[in-house]
Short mmCIF file of C-alpha atoms and ligand atoms in Angstrom, two decimals:
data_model
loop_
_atom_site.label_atom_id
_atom_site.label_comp_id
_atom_site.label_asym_id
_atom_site.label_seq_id
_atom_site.Cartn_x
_atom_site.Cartn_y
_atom_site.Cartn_z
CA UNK A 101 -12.39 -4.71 -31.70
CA UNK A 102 -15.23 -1.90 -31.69
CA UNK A 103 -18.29 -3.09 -33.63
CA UNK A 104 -17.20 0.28 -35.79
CA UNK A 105 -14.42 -1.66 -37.00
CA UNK A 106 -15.77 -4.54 -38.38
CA UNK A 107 -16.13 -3.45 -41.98
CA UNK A 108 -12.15 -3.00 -41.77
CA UNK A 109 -9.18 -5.54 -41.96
CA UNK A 110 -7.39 -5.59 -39.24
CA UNK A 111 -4.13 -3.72 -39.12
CA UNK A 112 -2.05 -2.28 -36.74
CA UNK A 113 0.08 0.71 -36.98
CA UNK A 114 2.29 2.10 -34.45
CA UNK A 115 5.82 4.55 -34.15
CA UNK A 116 8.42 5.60 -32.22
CA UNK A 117 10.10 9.03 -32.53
CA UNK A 118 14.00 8.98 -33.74
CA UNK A 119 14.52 11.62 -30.86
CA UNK A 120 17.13 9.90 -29.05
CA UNK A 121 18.49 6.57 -28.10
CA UNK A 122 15.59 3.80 -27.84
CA UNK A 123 14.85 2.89 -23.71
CA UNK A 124 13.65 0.48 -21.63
CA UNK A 125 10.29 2.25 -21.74
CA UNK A 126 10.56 1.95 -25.43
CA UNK A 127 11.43 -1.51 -25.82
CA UNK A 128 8.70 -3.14 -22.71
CA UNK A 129 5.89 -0.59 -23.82
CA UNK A 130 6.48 -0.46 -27.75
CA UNK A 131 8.72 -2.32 -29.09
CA UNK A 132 8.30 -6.02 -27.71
CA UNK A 133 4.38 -5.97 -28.16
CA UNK A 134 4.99 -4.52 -31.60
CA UNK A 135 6.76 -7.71 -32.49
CA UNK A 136 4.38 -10.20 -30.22
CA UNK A 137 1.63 -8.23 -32.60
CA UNK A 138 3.90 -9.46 -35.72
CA UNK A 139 4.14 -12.90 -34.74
CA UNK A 140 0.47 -13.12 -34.36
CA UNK A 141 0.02 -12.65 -37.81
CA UNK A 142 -1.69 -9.30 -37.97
CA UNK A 143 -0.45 -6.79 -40.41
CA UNK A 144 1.43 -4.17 -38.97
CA UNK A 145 2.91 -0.92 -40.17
CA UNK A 146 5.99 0.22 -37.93
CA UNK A 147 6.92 3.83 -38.30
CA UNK A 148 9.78 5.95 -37.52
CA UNK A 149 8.09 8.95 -37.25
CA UNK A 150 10.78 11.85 -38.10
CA UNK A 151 8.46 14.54 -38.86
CA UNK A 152 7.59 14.18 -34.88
CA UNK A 153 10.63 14.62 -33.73
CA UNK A 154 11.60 17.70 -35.50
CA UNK A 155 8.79 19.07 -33.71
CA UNK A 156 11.51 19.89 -30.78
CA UNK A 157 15.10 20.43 -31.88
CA UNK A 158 17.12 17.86 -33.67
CA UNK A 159 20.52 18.36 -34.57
CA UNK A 160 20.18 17.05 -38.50
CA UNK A 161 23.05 14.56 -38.11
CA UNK A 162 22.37 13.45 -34.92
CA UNK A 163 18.86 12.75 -36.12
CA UNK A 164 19.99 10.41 -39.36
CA UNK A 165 21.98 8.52 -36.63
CA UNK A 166 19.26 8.51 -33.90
CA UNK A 167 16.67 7.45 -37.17
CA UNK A 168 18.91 4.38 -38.56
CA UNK A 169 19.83 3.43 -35.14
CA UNK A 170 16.00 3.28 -33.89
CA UNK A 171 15.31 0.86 -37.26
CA UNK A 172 18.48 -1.06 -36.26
CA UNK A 173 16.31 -1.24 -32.77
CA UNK A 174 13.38 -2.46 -34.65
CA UNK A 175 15.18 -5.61 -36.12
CA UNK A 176 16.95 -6.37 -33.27
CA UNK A 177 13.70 -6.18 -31.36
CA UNK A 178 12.26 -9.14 -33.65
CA UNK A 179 10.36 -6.59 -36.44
CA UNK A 180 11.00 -8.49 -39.29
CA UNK A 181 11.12 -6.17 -42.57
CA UNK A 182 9.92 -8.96 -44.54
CA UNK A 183 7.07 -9.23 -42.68
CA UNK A 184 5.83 -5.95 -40.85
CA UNK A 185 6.36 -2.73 -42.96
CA UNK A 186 9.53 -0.70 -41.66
CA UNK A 187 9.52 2.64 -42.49
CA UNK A 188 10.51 6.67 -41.43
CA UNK A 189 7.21 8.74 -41.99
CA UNK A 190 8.98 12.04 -44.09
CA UNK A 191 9.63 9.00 -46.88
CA UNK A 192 5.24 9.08 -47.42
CA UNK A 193 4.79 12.48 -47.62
CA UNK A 194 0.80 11.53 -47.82
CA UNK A 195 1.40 11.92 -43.35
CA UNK A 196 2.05 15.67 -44.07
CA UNK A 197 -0.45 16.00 -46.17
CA UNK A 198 -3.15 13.89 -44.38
CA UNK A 199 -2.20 15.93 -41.08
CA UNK A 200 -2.83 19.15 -42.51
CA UNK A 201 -6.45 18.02 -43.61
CA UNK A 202 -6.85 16.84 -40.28
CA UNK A 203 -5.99 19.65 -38.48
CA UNK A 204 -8.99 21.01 -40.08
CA UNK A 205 -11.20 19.00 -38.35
CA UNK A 206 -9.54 18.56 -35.34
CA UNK A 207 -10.80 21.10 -32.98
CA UNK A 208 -8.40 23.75 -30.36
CA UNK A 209 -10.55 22.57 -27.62
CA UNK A 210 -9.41 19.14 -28.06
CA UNK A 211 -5.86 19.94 -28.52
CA UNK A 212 -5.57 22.45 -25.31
CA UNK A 213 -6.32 19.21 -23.32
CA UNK A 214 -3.38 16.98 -24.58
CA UNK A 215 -1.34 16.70 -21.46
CA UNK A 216 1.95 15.40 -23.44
CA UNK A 217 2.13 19.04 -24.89
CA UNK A 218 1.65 20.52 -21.51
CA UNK A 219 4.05 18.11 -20.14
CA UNK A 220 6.88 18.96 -22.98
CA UNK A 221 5.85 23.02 -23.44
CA UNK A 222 6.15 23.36 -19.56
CA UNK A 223 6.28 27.06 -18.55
CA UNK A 224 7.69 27.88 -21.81
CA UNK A 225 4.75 27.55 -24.33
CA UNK A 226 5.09 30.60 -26.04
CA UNK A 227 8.10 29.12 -27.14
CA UNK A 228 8.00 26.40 -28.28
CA UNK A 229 7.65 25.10 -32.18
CA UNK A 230 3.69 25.52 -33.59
CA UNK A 231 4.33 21.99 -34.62
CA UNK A 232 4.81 20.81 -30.89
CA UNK A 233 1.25 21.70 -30.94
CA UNK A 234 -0.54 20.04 -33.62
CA UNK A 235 1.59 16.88 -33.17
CA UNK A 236 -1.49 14.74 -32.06
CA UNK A 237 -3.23 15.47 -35.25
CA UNK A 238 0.11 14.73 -37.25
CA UNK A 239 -0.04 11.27 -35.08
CA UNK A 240 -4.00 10.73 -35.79
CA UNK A 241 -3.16 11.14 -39.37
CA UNK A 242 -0.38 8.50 -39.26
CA UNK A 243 -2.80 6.19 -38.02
CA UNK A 244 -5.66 7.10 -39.95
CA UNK A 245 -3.74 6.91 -43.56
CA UNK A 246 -3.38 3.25 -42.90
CA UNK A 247 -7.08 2.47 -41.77
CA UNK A 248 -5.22 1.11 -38.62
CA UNK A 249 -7.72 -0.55 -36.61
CA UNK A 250 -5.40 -1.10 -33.50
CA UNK A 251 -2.40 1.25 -32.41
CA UNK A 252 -0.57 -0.52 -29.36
CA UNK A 253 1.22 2.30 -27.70
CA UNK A 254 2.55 2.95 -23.72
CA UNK A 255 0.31 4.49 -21.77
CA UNK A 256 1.35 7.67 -22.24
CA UNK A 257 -0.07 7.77 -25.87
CA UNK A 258 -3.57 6.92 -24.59
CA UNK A 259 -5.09 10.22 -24.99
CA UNK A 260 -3.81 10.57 -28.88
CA UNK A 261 -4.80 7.82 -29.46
CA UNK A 262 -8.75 8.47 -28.05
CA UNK A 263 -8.28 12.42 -30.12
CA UNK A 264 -7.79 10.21 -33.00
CA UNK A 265 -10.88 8.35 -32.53
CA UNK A 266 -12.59 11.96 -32.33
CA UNK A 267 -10.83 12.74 -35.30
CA UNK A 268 -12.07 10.09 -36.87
CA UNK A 269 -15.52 10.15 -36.10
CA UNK A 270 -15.49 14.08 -36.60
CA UNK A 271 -14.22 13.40 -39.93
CA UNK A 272 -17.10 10.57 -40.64
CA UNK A 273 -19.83 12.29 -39.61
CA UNK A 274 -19.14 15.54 -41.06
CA UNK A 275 -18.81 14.05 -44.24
CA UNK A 276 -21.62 11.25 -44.19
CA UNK A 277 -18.84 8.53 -44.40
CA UNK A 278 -17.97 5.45 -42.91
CA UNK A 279 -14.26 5.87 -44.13
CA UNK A 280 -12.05 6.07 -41.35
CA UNK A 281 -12.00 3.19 -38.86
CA UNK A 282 -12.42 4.36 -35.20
CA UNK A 283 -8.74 2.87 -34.04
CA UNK A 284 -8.35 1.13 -30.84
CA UNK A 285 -5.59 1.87 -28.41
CA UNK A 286 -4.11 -1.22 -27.03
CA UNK A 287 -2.23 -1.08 -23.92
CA UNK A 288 -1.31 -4.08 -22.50
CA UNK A 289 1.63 -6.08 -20.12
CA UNK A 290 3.30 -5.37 -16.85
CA UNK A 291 5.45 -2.52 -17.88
CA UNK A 292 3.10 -0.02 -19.56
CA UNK A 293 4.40 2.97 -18.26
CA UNK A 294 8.20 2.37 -17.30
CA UNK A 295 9.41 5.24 -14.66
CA UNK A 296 12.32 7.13 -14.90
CA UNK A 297 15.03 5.59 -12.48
CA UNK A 298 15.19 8.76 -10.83
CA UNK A 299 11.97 10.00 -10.25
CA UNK A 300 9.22 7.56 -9.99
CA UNK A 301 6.69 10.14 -10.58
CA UNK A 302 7.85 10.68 -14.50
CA UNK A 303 8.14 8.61 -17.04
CA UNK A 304 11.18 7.08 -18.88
CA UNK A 305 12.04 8.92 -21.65
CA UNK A 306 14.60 8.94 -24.54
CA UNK A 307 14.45 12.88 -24.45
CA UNK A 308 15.04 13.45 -20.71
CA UNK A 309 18.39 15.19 -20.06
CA UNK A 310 19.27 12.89 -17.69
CA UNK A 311 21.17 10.11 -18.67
CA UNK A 312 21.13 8.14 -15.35
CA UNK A 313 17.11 8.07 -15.62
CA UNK A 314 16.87 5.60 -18.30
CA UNK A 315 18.44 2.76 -19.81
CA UNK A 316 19.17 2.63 -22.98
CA UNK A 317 19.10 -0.27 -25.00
CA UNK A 318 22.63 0.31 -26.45
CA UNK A 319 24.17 0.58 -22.72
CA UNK A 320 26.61 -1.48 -21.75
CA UNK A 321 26.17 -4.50 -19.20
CA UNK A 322 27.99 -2.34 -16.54
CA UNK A 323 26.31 0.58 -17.72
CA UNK A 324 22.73 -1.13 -17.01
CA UNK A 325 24.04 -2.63 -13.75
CA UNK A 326 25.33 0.64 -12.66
CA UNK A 327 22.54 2.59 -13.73
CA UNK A 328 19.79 -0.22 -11.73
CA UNK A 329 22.16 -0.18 -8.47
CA UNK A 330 21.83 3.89 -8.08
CA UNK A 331 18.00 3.84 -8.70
CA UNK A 332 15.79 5.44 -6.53
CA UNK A 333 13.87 3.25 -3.91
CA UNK A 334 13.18 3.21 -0.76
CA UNK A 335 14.86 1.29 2.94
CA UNK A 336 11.58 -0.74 3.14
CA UNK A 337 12.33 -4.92 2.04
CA UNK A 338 9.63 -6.22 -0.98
CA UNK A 339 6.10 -6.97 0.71
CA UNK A 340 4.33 -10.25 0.36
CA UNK A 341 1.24 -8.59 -1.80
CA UNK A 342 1.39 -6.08 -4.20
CA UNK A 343 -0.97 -3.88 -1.76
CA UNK A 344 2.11 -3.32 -0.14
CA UNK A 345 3.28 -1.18 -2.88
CA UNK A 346 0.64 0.93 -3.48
CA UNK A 347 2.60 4.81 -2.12
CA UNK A 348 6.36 3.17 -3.34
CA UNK A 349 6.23 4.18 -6.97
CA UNK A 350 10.21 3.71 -7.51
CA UNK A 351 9.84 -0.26 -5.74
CA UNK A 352 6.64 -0.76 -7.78
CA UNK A 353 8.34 0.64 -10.82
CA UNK A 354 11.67 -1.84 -10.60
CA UNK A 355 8.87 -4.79 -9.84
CA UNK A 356 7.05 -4.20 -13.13
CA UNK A 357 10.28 -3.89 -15.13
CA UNK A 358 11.23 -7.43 -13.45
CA UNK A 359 8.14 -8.76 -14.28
CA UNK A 360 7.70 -7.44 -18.06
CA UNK A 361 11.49 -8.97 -18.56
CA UNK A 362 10.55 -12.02 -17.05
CA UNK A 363 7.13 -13.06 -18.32
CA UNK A 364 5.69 -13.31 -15.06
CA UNK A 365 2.99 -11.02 -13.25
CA UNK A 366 4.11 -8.39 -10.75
CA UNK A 367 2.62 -10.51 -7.74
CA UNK A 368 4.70 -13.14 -9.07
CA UNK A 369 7.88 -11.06 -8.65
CA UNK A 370 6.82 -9.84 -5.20
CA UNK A 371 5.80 -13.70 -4.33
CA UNK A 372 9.25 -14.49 -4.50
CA UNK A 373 11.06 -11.84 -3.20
CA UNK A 374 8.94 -11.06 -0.51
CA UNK A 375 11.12 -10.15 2.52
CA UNK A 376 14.25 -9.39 0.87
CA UNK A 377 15.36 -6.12 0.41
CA UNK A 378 17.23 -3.60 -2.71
CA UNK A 379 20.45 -5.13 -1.88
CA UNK A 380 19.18 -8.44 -3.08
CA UNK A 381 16.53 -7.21 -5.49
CA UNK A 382 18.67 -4.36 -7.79
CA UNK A 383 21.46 -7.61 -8.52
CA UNK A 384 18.87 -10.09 -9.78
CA UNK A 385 17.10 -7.31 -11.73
CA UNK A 386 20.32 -5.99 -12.94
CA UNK A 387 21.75 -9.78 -14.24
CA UNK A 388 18.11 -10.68 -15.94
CA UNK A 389 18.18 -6.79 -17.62
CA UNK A 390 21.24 -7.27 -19.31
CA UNK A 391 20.47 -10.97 -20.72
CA UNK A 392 17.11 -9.66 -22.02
CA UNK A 393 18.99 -6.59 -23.56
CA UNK A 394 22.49 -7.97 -24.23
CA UNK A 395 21.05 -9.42 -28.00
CA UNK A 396 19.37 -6.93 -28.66
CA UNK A 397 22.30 -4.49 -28.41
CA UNK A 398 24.98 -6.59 -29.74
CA UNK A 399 22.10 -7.09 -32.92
CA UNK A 400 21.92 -3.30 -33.15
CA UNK A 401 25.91 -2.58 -33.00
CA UNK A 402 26.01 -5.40 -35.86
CA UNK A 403 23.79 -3.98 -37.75
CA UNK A 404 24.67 -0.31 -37.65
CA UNK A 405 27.79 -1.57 -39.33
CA UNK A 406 25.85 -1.54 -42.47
CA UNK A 407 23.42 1.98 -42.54
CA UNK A 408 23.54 1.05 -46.36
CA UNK A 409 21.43 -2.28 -45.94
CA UNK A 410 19.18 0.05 -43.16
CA UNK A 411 18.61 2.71 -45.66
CA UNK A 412 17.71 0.36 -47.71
CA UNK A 413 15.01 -1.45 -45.63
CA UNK A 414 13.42 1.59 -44.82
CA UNK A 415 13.25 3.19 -48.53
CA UNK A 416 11.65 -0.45 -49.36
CA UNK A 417 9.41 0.10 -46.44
CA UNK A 418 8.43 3.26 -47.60
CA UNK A 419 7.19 2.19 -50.91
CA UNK A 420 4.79 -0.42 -49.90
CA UNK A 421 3.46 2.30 -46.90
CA UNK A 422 2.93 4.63 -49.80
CA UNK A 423 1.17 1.94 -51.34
CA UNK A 424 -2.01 2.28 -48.64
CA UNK A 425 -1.29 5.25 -47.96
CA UNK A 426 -1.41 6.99 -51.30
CA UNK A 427 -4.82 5.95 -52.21
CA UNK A 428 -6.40 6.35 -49.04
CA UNK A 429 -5.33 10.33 -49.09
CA UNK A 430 -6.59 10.52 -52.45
CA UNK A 431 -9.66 9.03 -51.19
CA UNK A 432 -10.14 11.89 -48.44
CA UNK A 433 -8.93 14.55 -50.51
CA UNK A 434 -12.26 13.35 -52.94
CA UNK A 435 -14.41 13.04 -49.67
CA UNK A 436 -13.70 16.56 -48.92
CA UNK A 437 -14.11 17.90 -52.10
CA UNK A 438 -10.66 18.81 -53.71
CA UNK A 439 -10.35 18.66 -57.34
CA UNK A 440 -8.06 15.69 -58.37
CA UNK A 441 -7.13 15.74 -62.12
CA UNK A 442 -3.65 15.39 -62.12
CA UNK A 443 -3.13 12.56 -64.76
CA UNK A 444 -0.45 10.39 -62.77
CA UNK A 445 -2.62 10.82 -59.80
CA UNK A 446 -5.07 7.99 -61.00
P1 LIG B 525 10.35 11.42 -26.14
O1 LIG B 525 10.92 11.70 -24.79
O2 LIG B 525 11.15 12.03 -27.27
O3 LIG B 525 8.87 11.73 -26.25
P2 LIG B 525 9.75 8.67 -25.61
O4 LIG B 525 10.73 7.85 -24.87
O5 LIG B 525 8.55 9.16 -24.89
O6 LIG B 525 10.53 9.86 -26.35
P3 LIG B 525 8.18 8.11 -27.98
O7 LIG B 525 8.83 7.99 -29.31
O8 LIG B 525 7.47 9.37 -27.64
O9 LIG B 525 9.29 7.79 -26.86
O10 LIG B 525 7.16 6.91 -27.79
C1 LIG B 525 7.29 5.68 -28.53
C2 LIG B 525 6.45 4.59 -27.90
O11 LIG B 525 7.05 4.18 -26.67
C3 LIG B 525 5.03 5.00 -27.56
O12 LIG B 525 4.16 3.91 -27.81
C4 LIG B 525 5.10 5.29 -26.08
O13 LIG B 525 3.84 5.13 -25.44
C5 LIG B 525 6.09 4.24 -25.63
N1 LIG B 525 6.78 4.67 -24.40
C6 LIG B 525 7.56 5.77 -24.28
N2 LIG B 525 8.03 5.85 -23.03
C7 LIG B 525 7.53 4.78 -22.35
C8 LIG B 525 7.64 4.33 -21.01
N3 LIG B 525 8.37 5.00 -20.14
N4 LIG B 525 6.99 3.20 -20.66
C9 LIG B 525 6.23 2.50 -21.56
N5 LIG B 525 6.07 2.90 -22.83
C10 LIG B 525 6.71 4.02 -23.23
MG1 LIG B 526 7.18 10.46 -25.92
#
């Protein structure tokens, strides 16, 4: 923790967009450490965060499904709603809110660097939605509401989460505060930045259009088997040392996802299947993928028997988020200098 912390309680908040079926990526980057995080006692704040993924189209009931079925991925994950709060972000509308404030401190400068919006705009950013844009402040502001002290993300979400520090202190020192905590990214296991099975120079992603670059945790066994026996890789057999993989992204890609599902360090993997080649590799990768991801699947079909009982979770969830939440918008709205006199207010 940053000495800037220390006046704060620890708490952890972190989210995953409802944009599509959760992955791999999802599960050994996010979702796994969110629950190791749980089970360590620290109080965590897990958010489906809706509003993001309206920021590139969703077909509305596609996006119910893809929302329900991501907190069905939660559970099944080990996020226990009793525990962590479970929530979807447009339920607290103090996010909205909280991001509009902050993209007045938030500088243009800062937010023509992001390289996820360059990534998803592409050639076309004229085009696409304004929101898009200002996502990273909409994400600093989820953070922020809660006083979050640590955000574990993949590393993909490093750079949001360093604008939010800047946010943050921005927001402090323009104001002669000490009120928002300066939130700590935390990045951390063998897997934290899963490849796409096709391309081992882009990530995994729920969103890409191609199904055969992911795997998603609701595949099938065969599906998973199939999808690990046609990745990319290369003739060469697995090296002794993990030098040896240094210019084979797709091999060094299927060794971290071994090792994350295993619990053992990448050397490790190498170590013992130094020599051997895909043909033996993609079989014991494929067998141990869909025993760490059989559960959880057959947990998520299970419970997206009952969207009732999810709905209900997450409306629960949203009332205690409002609960921080709430007051700690209130809060900056008074620290900037709004008027506040609406009766049920305070
Ligand atoms: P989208 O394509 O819609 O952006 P996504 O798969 O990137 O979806 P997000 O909802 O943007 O998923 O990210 C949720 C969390 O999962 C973040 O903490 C992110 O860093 C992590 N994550 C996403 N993809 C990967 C990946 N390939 N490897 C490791 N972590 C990942
Ligand atoms: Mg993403």
């Amino acid at each position: 923790m940053t000495a800037a912390n220390a006046a704060f309680t620890p708490r952890i908040f972190s989210g995953i967009q409802p944009s599509g079926g959760l992955t791999l990526g999802n599960y050994l980057g996010a979702l796994k450490r969110f629950a190791e995080k749980q089970n360590e006692g620290i109080e965590t704040v897990y958010c489906l965060v809706d509003l993001h993924a309206i920021t590139v189209w969703q077909d509305p009931q596609a996006l119910r499904h893809q929302t329900r079925e991501a907190a069905a991925g939660f559970i099944a994950s080990g996020i226990d709603p009793a525990r962590s709060i479970l929530f979807n972000q447009s339920q607290v509308s103090a996010h909205a809110e909280l991001a509009w404030l902050l993209n007045c401190v938030a500088r243009l400068g800062w937010m023509n660097r992001m390289t996820q919006f360059k990534d998803k705009a592409g050639k076309n950013s004229e085009h696409v939605s304004l929101g898009l844009y200002a996502y990273p402040s909409l994400m600093a502001a989820d953070i922020l509401l809660y006083h979050a002290t640590m955000v574990p993300v993949g590393e993909d979400q490093k750079q949001h989460v360093e604008l939010t520090r800047d946010i943050a202190a921005k927001f402090n020192h323009d104001y002669g505060v000490e009120f928002f905590p300066i939130p700590d990214p935390v990045i951390e296991g063998a897997a934290t930045r899963v490849m796409s099975l096709r391309d081992g120079s882009k990530k995994m992603s729920k969103s890409d259009p191609s199904d055969a670059s992911r795997i998603n945790l609701t595949d099938s066994a065969d599906m998973i088997a199939g999808k690990i026996r046609k990745a990319r890789t290369d003739a060469e057999p697995l090296p002794e040392d993990l030098e040896g993989l240094k210019d084979r992204p797709e091999a060094r890609n299927l060794v971290n996802i071994y090792a994350a599902l295993s619990g053992e360090t990448a050397q490790q993997v190498v170590s013992r299947f130094a020599g051997q080649g895909f043909g033996a590799f993609k079989p014991a990768l494929a067998d141990l993928a869909v025993a760490r991801l059989e559960p959880i699947s057959s947990e998520m079909t299970r419970l997206m028997a009952d969207p009732a009982e999810i709905d209900r979770i997450l409306g629960e969830g949203a009332e205690r988020a409002d609960a921080i939440a709430r007051p700690n918008l209130e809060r900056t709205y008074e620290i900037m200098g709004m008027v506040r006199s609406r009766p049920s207010r305070n």
